[in-house]
Amino acid sequence: MTETELKTENNTKDIKLYSSKAISGATFLGGPLAAGYLIGENFKALNKPDEGRKSLIFGIITTIILFGGMFMLPEKIIDQIPRQLIPLIYTGIIWGIVEWTQGEPLKAHKEYGNSFFSGWKAAGIGLISLLIVGIGIFGYTYLSTDSEVYEKYNKEFAKFSKNETETLVFYSNLNSGTKHSLLKELDEKTIPRWKENIEIINKTNRFEDLPSELIKQNEVLIKYSELRIQAFELFRKGINEDTDKYIPELKQIHLQIDNELKKLN
């Protein structure tokens, strides 16, 4: 529709539109999502629902591409980009799109003195869009970080479990092993592996964003590992001295071990 046609007939007198200035302000606040929604609302008011739906979809896709691309950039590059540069760039692009697609109707609407939605309403929509994007970014970051931490943790915990399984064979060897073989097993494998297990758990405690339940689990695993070391060191003393005098103390330690295992279960 040309400007001349609009001047001969006030086709938008009964509707409200968002001005290009209001859309630009909302875009700066809420990104392309806000722009897609507001441009779409203008199209719907101008009886162009198909263009309205396309505008909203465009806003959603552009938001995903924009922030997805930013996530893929190295942090060093992101830190070097001025904070307001990216919003200024996409706001300028959106202003150009509004002028290209709705410039003439908006200009005519203004010349006729027809009503526009307030800039405050557009800004409110921009803030809502910002909130939606923020929740999306937080959810993505949390889930991806959470998944990555669990993956790293499980990899280390597999080493812990392997050490545990291989060293508890000592109990089966007690009745069949010789003094020399049992002492060698304790010195070269069993006790060192449990000390290694403590190092493994301490390593996982240094992971960033370690979930609270894993932190609590690690506290139990450290205590459990320390008790295992105490037990195996007492076994070593008893075997080396050829005495049963450490049996009562060993029973107490194994009761504590059972209590820690119950916490893990």
Short mmCIF file of C-alpha atoms in Angstrom, two decimals:
data_model
loop_
_atom_site.label_atom_id
_atom_site.label_comp_id
_atom_site.label_asym_id
_atom_site.label_seq_id
_atom_site.Cartn_x
_atom_site.Cartn_y
_atom_site.Cartn_z
CA MET A 1 0.00 0.00 0.00
CA THR A 2 1.47 3.36 -0.99
CA GLU A 3 1.64 6.50 1.13
CA THR A 4 -0.80 8.25 -1.24
CA GLU A 5 -3.39 5.51 -0.78
CA LEU A 6 -3.06 5.72 2.99
CA LYS A 7 -3.62 9.50 2.95
CA THR A 8 -6.88 9.12 1.08
CA GLU A 9 -8.17 6.58 3.58
CA ASN A 10 -7.31 6.20 7.27
CA ASN A 11 -7.16 2.41 7.32
CA THR A 12 -5.56 2.13 10.78
CA LYS A 13 -7.67 4.58 12.81
CA ASP A 14 -9.27 1.86 14.95
CA ILE A 15 -6.09 0.00 15.88
CA LYS A 16 -2.98 0.57 17.96
CA LEU A 17 0.50 -0.17 16.71
CA TYR A 18 3.98 -0.31 18.16
CA SER A 19 6.24 2.40 16.79
CA SER A 20 9.66 1.57 15.36
CA LYS A 21 11.19 3.47 18.29
CA ALA A 22 9.25 1.37 20.84
CA ILE A 23 10.19 -1.85 19.03
CA SER A 24 13.85 -0.83 18.96
CA GLY A 25 13.84 -0.07 22.69
CA ALA A 26 12.18 -3.39 23.52
CA THR A 27 14.64 -5.19 21.24
CA PHE A 28 17.61 -3.65 23.04
CA LEU A 29 16.17 -4.91 26.34
CA GLY A 30 14.81 -8.31 25.33
CA GLY A 31 16.62 -9.24 22.14
CA PRO A 32 15.21 -10.59 18.86
CA LEU A 33 12.47 -12.47 20.72
CA ALA A 34 10.86 -9.18 21.79
CA ALA A 35 11.28 -7.80 18.28
CA GLY A 36 9.64 -10.84 16.68
CA TYR A 37 6.67 -10.60 19.03
CA LEU A 38 6.09 -6.85 18.59
CA ILE A 39 6.56 -6.87 14.82
CA GLY A 40 4.19 -9.82 14.71
CA GLU A 41 1.58 -7.93 16.75
CA ASN A 42 1.77 -5.04 14.29
CA PHE A 43 1.26 -7.41 11.37
CA LYS A 44 -1.76 -8.98 13.09
CA ALA A 45 -3.24 -5.54 13.71
CA LEU A 46 -2.67 -4.72 10.02
CA ASN A 47 -4.64 -7.89 9.14
CA LYS A 48 -1.58 -9.84 8.08
CA PRO A 49 -1.66 -12.83 10.47
CA ASP A 50 0.64 -15.01 8.37
CA GLU A 51 3.38 -12.37 8.47
CA GLY A 52 2.73 -12.06 12.21
CA ARG A 53 3.37 -15.76 12.83
CA LYS A 54 6.47 -15.67 10.64
CA SER A 55 7.81 -12.70 12.59
CA LEU A 56 7.43 -14.47 15.92
CA ILE A 57 9.07 -17.62 14.56
CA PHE A 58 11.87 -15.48 13.14
CA GLY A 59 12.37 -13.89 16.57
CA ILE A 60 12.55 -17.26 18.30
CA ILE A 61 14.97 -18.78 15.77
CA THR A 62 17.17 -15.68 15.74
CA THR A 63 17.33 -15.71 19.56
CA ILE A 64 18.40 -19.36 19.59
CA ILE A 65 21.03 -18.78 16.90
CA LEU A 66 22.35 -15.62 18.56
CA PHE A 67 22.76 -16.96 22.07
CA GLY A 68 23.71 -20.44 20.86
CA GLY A 69 26.49 -18.87 18.81
CA MET A 70 27.66 -16.87 21.80
CA PHE A 71 27.90 -20.06 23.87
CA MET A 72 30.13 -21.58 21.20
CA LEU A 73 32.59 -18.69 21.26
CA PRO A 74 35.61 -19.04 23.57
CA GLU A 75 35.34 -17.06 26.81
CA LYS A 76 38.44 -15.04 25.90
CA ILE A 77 36.69 -13.69 22.81
CA ILE A 78 33.42 -13.01 24.67
CA ASP A 79 35.29 -11.07 27.37
CA GLN A 80 36.85 -8.81 24.72
CA ILE A 81 33.49 -7.82 23.21
CA PRO A 82 31.97 -4.68 24.81
CA ARG A 83 28.76 -5.62 26.61
CA GLN A 84 26.51 -3.24 24.68
CA LEU A 85 27.98 -3.91 21.24
CA ILE A 86 25.93 -7.01 20.41
CA PRO A 87 22.58 -5.49 21.57
CA LEU A 88 23.34 -2.35 19.55
CA ILE A 89 24.06 -4.41 16.45
CA TYR A 90 20.90 -6.54 16.54
CA THR A 91 18.79 -3.53 17.56
CA GLY A 92 20.06 -1.66 14.50
CA ILE A 93 19.26 -4.63 12.29
CA ILE A 94 15.74 -4.92 13.73
CA TRP A 95 15.14 -1.18 13.23
CA GLY A 96 16.06 -1.63 9.57
CA ILE A 97 13.68 -4.59 9.25
CA VAL A 98 10.82 -2.62 10.83
CA GLU A 99 11.39 0.31 8.50
CA TRP A 100 11.54 -2.03 5.52
CA THR A 101 8.45 -4.09 6.31
CA GLN A 102 6.24 -1.64 8.23
CA GLY A 103 7.78 1.78 7.66
CA GLU A 104 5.03 3.21 5.43
CA PRO A 105 2.05 1.99 7.50
CA LEU A 106 3.68 3.26 10.70
CA LYS A 107 4.46 6.64 9.13
CA ALA A 108 0.90 7.03 7.85
CA HIS A 109 -0.51 5.88 11.20
CA LYS A 110 1.45 8.64 12.88
CA GLU A 111 0.47 11.31 10.32
CA TYR A 112 -3.21 10.56 10.87
CA GLY A 113 -2.69 11.02 14.61
CA ASN A 114 -3.73 7.45 15.36
CA SER A 115 -2.85 5.75 18.62
CA PHE A 116 0.37 3.89 19.39
CA PHE A 117 1.06 1.60 22.29
CA SER A 118 3.19 3.30 24.90
CA GLY A 119 6.91 2.78 24.95
CA TRP A 120 6.50 1.50 28.52
CA LYS A 121 4.32 -1.38 27.36
CA ALA A 122 6.88 -2.27 24.70
CA ALA A 123 9.62 -2.04 27.32
CA GLY A 124 7.64 -4.36 29.59
CA ILE A 125 7.42 -6.92 26.78
CA GLY A 126 11.17 -6.49 26.29
CA LEU A 127 11.75 -7.25 29.97
CA ILE A 128 9.50 -10.32 29.78
CA SER A 129 11.48 -11.50 26.76
CA LEU A 130 14.69 -10.89 28.67
CA LEU A 131 13.34 -13.01 31.53
CA ILE A 132 12.38 -15.83 29.15
CA VAL A 133 15.81 -15.76 27.50
CA GLY A 134 17.50 -15.61 30.91
CA ILE A 135 15.58 -18.66 32.13
CA GLY A 136 16.48 -20.50 28.93
CA ILE A 137 20.15 -19.64 29.27
CA PHE A 138 20.17 -20.60 32.94
CA GLY A 139 18.43 -23.90 32.19
CA TYR A 140 20.79 -24.73 29.36
CA THR A 141 23.85 -23.78 31.40
CA TYR A 142 22.67 -25.66 34.47
CA LEU A 143 21.73 -28.81 32.62
CA SER A 144 24.84 -28.91 30.47
CA THR A 145 27.11 -28.13 33.42
CA ASP A 146 25.28 -30.59 35.63
CA SER A 147 25.58 -33.32 33.02
CA GLU A 148 29.25 -32.59 32.47
CA VAL A 149 30.03 -32.67 36.20
CA TYR A 150 28.21 -35.98 36.67
CA GLU A 151 30.08 -37.45 33.71
CA LYS A 152 33.44 -36.37 35.13
CA TYR A 153 32.47 -37.57 38.60
CA ASN A 154 31.31 -40.99 37.40
CA LYS A 155 34.55 -41.44 35.48
CA GLU A 156 36.58 -40.91 38.65
CA PHE A 157 34.17 -42.91 40.79
CA ALA A 158 34.63 -45.88 38.45
CA LYS A 159 38.31 -45.88 39.44
CA PHE A 160 37.28 -45.78 43.10
CA SER A 161 34.94 -48.75 42.64
CA LYS A 162 37.59 -50.72 40.76
CA ASN A 163 40.07 -50.21 43.60
CA GLU A 164 37.44 -51.20 46.13
CA THR A 165 36.50 -54.41 44.32
CA GLU A 166 40.08 -55.52 43.74
CA THR A 167 41.24 -54.85 47.31
CA LEU A 168 38.33 -56.50 49.12
CA VAL A 169 39.55 -59.78 47.66
CA PHE A 170 41.98 -59.65 50.60
CA TYR A 171 39.24 -61.00 52.87
CA SER A 172 38.97 -64.12 50.71
CA ASN A 173 42.75 -64.56 50.75
CA LEU A 174 42.97 -64.41 54.56
CA ASN A 175 42.28 -68.12 54.93
CA SER A 176 44.47 -69.30 52.07
CA GLY A 177 47.35 -66.82 51.83
CA THR A 178 50.69 -67.11 53.52
CA LYS A 179 52.05 -64.49 55.88
CA HIS A 180 54.43 -63.27 53.20
CA SER A 181 51.79 -63.10 50.44
CA LEU A 182 49.25 -61.33 52.66
CA LEU A 183 51.76 -58.70 53.82
CA LYS A 184 52.87 -58.17 50.25
CA GLU A 185 49.26 -57.78 49.12
CA LEU A 186 48.57 -55.25 51.87
CA ASP A 187 51.75 -53.23 51.25
CA GLU A 188 51.78 -53.23 47.47
CA LYS A 189 48.11 -53.18 46.55
CA THR A 190 45.45 -52.97 49.25
CA ILE A 191 46.56 -50.08 51.44
CA PRO A 192 48.00 -47.97 48.54
CA ARG A 193 44.75 -48.41 46.57
CA TRP A 194 42.66 -47.04 49.44
CA LYS A 195 45.01 -44.09 49.82
CA GLU A 196 44.54 -43.56 46.10
CA ASN A 197 40.77 -43.66 46.65
CA ILE A 198 41.04 -40.75 49.07
CA GLU A 199 43.00 -38.82 46.45
CA ILE A 200 40.31 -39.62 43.87
CA ILE A 201 37.54 -38.25 46.09
CA ASN A 202 39.57 -35.16 46.94
CA LYS A 203 40.05 -34.60 43.22
CA THR A 204 36.30 -34.70 42.58
CA ASN A 205 35.75 -32.23 45.42
CA ARG A 206 37.69 -29.71 43.35
CA PHE A 207 35.28 -29.99 40.41
CA GLU A 208 33.43 -26.74 39.73
CA ASP A 209 29.68 -26.74 40.41
CA LEU A 210 29.76 -30.14 42.12
CA PRO A 211 26.15 -30.89 43.20
CA SER A 212 25.48 -30.83 46.94
CA GLU A 213 24.45 -34.49 47.02
CA LEU A 214 27.83 -35.51 45.60
CA ILE A 215 29.63 -33.30 48.11
CA LYS A 216 27.77 -35.11 50.92
CA GLN A 217 28.50 -38.46 49.32
CA ASN A 218 32.19 -37.59 49.16
CA GLU A 219 32.25 -36.84 52.88
CA VAL A 220 31.00 -40.36 53.53
CA LEU A 221 33.42 -41.89 51.00
CA ILE A 222 36.40 -40.17 52.63
CA LYS A 223 35.38 -41.48 56.04
CA TYR A 224 34.72 -44.92 54.56
CA SER A 225 38.15 -45.00 52.89
CA GLU A 226 39.91 -43.90 56.06
CA LEU A 227 38.21 -46.70 57.99
CA ARG A 228 39.25 -49.21 55.34
CA ILE A 229 42.87 -48.06 55.69
CA GLN A 230 42.67 -48.36 59.48
CA ALA A 231 41.26 -51.88 59.16
CA PHE A 232 43.89 -53.05 56.68
CA GLU A 233 46.70 -51.55 58.75
CA LEU A 234 45.42 -53.43 61.78
CA PHE A 235 45.28 -56.63 59.69
CA ARG A 236 48.91 -55.98 58.76
CA LYS A 237 49.90 -55.59 62.41
CA GLY A 238 48.06 -58.74 63.42
CA ILE A 239 49.56 -60.80 60.58
CA ASN A 240 53.05 -59.43 61.07
CA GLU A 241 52.94 -60.00 64.85
CA ASP A 242 51.07 -63.28 64.47
CA THR A 243 48.48 -62.22 67.05
CA ASP A 244 44.70 -62.00 67.45
CA LYS A 245 44.76 -59.08 69.89
CA TYR A 246 43.54 -56.60 67.26
CA ILE A 247 40.34 -58.52 66.51
CA PRO A 248 38.08 -56.50 68.93
CA GLU A 249 39.34 -53.24 67.45
CA LEU A 250 38.82 -54.60 63.94
CA LYS A 251 35.23 -55.52 64.80
CA GLN A 252 34.58 -51.95 65.94
CA ILE A 253 36.07 -50.52 62.76
CA HIS A 254 33.97 -52.86 60.60
CA LEU A 255 30.84 -51.75 62.45
CA GLN A 256 31.74 -48.16 61.56
CA ILE A 257 32.36 -49.24 57.97
CA ASP A 258 28.89 -50.79 57.85
CA ASN A 259 27.37 -47.56 59.15
CA GLU A 260 29.08 -45.53 56.43
CA LEU A 261 27.92 -48.00 53.77
CA LYS A 262 24.34 -47.62 54.99
CA LYS A 263 24.64 -43.83 54.46
CA LEU A 264 25.73 -44.45 50.87
CA ASN A 265 22.79 -46.74 50.23
#
